[in-house]
PDB file of C-alpha atoms in Angstrom:
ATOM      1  CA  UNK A   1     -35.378-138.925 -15.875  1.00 83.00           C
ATOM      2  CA  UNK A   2     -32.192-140.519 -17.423  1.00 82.00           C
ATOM      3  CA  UNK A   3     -33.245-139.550 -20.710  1.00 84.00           C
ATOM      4  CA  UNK A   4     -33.741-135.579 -19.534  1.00 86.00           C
ATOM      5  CA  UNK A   5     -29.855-136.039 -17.596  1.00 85.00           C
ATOM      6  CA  UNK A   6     -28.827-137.647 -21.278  1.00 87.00           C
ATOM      7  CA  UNK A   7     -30.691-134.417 -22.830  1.00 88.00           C
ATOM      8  CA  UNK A   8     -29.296-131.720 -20.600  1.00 89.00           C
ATOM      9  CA  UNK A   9     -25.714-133.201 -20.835  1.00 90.00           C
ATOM     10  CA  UNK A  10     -26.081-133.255 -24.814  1.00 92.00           C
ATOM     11  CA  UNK A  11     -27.499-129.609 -24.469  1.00 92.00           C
ATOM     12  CA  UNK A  12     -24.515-128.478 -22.270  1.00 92.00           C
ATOM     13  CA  UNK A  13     -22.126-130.329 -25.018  1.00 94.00           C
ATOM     14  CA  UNK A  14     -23.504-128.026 -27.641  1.00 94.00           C
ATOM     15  CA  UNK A  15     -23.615-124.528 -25.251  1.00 94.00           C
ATOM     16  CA  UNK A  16     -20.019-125.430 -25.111  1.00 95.00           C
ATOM     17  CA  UNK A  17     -19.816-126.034 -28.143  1.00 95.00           C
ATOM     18  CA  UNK A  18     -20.949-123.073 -29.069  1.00 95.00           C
ATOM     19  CA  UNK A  19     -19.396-121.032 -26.963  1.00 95.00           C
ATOM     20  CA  UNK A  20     -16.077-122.434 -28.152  1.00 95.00           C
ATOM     21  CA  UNK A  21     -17.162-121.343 -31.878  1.00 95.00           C
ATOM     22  CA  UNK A  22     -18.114-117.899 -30.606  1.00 96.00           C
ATOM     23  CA  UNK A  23     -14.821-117.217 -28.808  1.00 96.00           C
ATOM     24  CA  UNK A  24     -13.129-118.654 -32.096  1.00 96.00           C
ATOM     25  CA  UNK A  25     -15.340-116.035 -33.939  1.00 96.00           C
ATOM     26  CA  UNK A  26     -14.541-113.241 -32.046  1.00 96.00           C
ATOM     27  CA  UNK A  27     -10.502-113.654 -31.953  1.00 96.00           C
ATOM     28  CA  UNK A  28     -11.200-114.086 -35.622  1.00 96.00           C
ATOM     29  CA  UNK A  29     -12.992-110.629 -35.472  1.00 96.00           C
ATOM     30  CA  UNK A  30     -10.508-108.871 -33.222  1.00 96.00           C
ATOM     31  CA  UNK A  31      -7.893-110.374 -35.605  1.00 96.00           C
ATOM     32  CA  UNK A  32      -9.345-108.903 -38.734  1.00 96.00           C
ATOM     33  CA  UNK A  33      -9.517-105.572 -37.126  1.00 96.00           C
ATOM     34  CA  UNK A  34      -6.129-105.679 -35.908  1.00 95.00           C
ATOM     35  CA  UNK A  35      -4.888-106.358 -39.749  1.00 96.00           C
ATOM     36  CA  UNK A  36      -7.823-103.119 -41.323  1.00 95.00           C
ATOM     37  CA  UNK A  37      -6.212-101.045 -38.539  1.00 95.00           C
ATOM     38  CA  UNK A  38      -2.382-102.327 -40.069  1.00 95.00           C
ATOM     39  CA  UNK A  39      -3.934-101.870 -43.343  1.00 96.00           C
ATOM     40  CA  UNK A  40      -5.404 -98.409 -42.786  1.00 96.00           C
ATOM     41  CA  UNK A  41      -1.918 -97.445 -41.235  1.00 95.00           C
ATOM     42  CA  UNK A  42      -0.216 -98.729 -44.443  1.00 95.00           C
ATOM     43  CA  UNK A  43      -2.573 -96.754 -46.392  1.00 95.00           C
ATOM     44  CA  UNK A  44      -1.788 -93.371 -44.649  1.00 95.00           C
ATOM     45  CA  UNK A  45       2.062 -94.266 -44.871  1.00 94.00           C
ATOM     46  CA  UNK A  46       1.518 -94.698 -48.732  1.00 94.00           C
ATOM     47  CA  UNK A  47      -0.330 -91.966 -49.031  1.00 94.00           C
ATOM     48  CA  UNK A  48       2.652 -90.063 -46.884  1.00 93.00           C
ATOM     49  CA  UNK A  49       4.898 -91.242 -49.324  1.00 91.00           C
ATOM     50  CA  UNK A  50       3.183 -90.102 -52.636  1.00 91.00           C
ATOM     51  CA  UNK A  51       2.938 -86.808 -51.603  1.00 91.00           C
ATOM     52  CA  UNK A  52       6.477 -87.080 -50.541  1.00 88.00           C
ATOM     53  CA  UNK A  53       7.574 -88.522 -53.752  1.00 87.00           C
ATOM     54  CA  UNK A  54       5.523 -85.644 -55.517  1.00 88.00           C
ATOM     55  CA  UNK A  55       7.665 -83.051 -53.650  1.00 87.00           C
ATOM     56  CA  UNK A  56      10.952 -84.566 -54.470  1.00 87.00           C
ATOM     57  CA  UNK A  57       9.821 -84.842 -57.913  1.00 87.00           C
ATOM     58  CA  UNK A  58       9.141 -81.038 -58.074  1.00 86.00           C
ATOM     59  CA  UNK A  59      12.409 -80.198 -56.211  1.00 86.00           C
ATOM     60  CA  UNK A  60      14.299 -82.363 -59.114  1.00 87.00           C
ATOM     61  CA  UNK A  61      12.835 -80.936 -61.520  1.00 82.00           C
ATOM     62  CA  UNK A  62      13.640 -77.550 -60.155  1.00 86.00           C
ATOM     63  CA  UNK A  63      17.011 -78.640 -59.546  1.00 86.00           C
ATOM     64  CA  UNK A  64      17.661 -79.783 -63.337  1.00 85.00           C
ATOM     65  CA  UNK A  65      16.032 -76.459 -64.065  1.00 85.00           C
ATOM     66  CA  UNK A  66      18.921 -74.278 -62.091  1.00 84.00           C
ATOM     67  CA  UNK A  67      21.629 -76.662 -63.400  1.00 86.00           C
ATOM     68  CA  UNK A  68      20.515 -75.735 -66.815  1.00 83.00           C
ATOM     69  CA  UNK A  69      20.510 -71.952 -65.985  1.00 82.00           C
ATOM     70  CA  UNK A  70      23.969 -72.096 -64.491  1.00 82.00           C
ATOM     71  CA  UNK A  71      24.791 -74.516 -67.262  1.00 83.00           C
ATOM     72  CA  UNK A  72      24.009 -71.671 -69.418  1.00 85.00           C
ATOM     73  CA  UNK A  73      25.752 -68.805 -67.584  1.00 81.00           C
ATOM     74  CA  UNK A  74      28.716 -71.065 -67.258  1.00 80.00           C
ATOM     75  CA  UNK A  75      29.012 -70.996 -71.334  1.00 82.00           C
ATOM     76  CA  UNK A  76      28.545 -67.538 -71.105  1.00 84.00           C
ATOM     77  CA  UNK A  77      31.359 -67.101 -69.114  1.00 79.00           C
ATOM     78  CA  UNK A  78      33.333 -69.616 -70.971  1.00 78.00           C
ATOM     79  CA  UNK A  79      32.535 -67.711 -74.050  1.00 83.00           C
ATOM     80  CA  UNK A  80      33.186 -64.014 -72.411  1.00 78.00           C
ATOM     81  CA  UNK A  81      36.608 -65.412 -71.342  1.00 74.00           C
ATOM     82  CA  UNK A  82      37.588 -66.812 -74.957  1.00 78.00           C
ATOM     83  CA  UNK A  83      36.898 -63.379 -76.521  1.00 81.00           C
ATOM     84  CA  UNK A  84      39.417 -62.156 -73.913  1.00 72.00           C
ATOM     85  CA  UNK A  85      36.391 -59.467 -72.649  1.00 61.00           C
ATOM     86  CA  UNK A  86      36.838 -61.353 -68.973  1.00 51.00           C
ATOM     87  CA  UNK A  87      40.387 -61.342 -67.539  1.00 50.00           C
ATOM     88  CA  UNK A  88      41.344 -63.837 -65.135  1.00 48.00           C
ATOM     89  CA  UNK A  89      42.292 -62.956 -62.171  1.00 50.00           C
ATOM     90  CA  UNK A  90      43.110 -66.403 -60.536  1.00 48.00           C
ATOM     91  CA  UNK A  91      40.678 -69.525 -60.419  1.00 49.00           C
ATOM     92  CA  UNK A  92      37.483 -67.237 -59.943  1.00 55.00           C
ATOM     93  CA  UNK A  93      38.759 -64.289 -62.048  1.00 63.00           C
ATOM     94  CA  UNK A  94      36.061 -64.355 -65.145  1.00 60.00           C
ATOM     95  CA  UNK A  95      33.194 -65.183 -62.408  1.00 65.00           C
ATOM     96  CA  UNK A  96      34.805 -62.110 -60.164  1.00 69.00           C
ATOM     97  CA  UNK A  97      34.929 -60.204 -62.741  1.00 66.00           C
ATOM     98  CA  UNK A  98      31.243 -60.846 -63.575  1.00 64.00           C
ATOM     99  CA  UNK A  99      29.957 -60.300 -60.576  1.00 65.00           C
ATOM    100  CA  UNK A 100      31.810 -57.344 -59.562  1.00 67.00           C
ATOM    101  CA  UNK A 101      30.240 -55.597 -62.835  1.00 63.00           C
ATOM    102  CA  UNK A 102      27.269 -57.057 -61.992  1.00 64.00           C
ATOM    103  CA  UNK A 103      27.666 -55.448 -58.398  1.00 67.00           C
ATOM    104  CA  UNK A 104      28.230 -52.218 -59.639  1.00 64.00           C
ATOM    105  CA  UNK A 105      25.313 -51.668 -61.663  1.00 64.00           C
ATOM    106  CA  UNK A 106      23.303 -52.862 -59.509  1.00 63.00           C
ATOM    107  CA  UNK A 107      24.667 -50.028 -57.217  1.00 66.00           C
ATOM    108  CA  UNK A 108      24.406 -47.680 -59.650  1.00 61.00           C
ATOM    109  CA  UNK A 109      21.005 -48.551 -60.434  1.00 61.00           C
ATOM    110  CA  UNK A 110      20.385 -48.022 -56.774  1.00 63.00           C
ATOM    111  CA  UNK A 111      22.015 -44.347 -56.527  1.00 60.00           C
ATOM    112  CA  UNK A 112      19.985 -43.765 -59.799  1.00 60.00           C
ATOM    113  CA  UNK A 113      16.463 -44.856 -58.413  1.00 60.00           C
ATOM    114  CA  UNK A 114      17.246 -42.590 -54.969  1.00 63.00           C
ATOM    115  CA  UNK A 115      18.325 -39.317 -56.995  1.00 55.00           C
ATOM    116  CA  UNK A 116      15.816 -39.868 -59.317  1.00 54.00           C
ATOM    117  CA  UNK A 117      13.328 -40.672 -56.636  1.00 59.00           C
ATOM    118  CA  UNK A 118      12.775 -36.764 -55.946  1.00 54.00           C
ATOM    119  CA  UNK A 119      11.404 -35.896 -59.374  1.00 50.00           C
ATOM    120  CA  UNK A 120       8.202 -35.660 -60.662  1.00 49.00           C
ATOM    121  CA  UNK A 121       8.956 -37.541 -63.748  1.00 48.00           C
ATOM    122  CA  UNK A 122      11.263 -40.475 -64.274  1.00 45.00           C
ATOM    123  CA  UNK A 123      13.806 -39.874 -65.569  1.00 46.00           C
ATOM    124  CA  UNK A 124      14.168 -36.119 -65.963  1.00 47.00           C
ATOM    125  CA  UNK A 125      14.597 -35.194 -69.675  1.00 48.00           C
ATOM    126  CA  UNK A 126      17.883 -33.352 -70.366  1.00 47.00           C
ATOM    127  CA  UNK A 127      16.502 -29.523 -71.635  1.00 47.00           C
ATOM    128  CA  UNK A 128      13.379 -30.094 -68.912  1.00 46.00           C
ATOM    129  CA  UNK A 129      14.081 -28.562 -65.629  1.00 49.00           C
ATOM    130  CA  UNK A 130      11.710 -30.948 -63.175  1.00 46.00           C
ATOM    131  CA  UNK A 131      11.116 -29.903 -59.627  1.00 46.00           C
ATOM    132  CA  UNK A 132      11.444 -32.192 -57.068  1.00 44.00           C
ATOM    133  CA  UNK A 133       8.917 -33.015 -55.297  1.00 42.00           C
ATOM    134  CA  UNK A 134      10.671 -30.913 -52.258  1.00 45.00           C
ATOM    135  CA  UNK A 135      10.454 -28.050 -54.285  1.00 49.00           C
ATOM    136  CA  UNK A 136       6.844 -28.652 -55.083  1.00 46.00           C
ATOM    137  CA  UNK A 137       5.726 -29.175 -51.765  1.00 48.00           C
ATOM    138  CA  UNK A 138       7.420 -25.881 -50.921  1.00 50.00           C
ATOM    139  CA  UNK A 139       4.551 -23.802 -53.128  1.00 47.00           C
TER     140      UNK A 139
END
């Protein structure tokens, strides 16, 4: 009998044991899942960041492109207002200047495009007489 009491309290040593081991295991588990979940999290926020990189990259390189363009227009300013063909008119005068010609093409284009808007061709020849389409509706 002492021997089965000696066997059973051996038995109980190693359930414990055991048990200890398995709870060690499965803090060891829920640890490791803790640090994939960190790890996954990192990954995303990477990934985040990439693509965010990629987009600032672009927008720079847009950027540089629209410095060169103004770079450019600014030398042809420069150069317009060294021939003397752009008077200055105060700190802005040569880019006034510019843009109010600019301006008033642009609105001249625009009364162009609605007179010339009722003819049948664009733009009427000189000796042609065109109707427009007013008159040819009238028929």
């Amino acid at each position: 009998m002492k021997l089965q009491l000696d066997q059973a309290a051996e038995f109980k040593i190693k359930i414990m044991e055991s048990q200890s081991a398995l709870k060690k295991v499965k803090m060891e588990k829920q640890d490791a899942l803790e640090e994939k979940d960190e790890y996954n999290e990192m990954a995303k926020t990477l990934e985040m960041a990439e693509v965010k990189a990629e987009t600032l990259q672009l927008e720079l390189n847009q950027a540089k492109e629209r410095i060169e363009e103004l770079t450019v227009d600014l030398e042809l300013l420069k150069a317009e207002f060294e021939k003397g063909n752009v008077s200055e008119e105060g700190g802005d005068g040569a880019y006034l200047t510019i843009l109010s010609k600019s301006s008033n093409l642009n609105n001249k284009m625009y009364v162009l495009e609605i007179h010339y808007s009722n003819y049948e061709t664009y733009p009427p020849t000189r000796n042609t007489k065109h109707k427009t389409y007013k008159e040819k509706s009238k028929k």
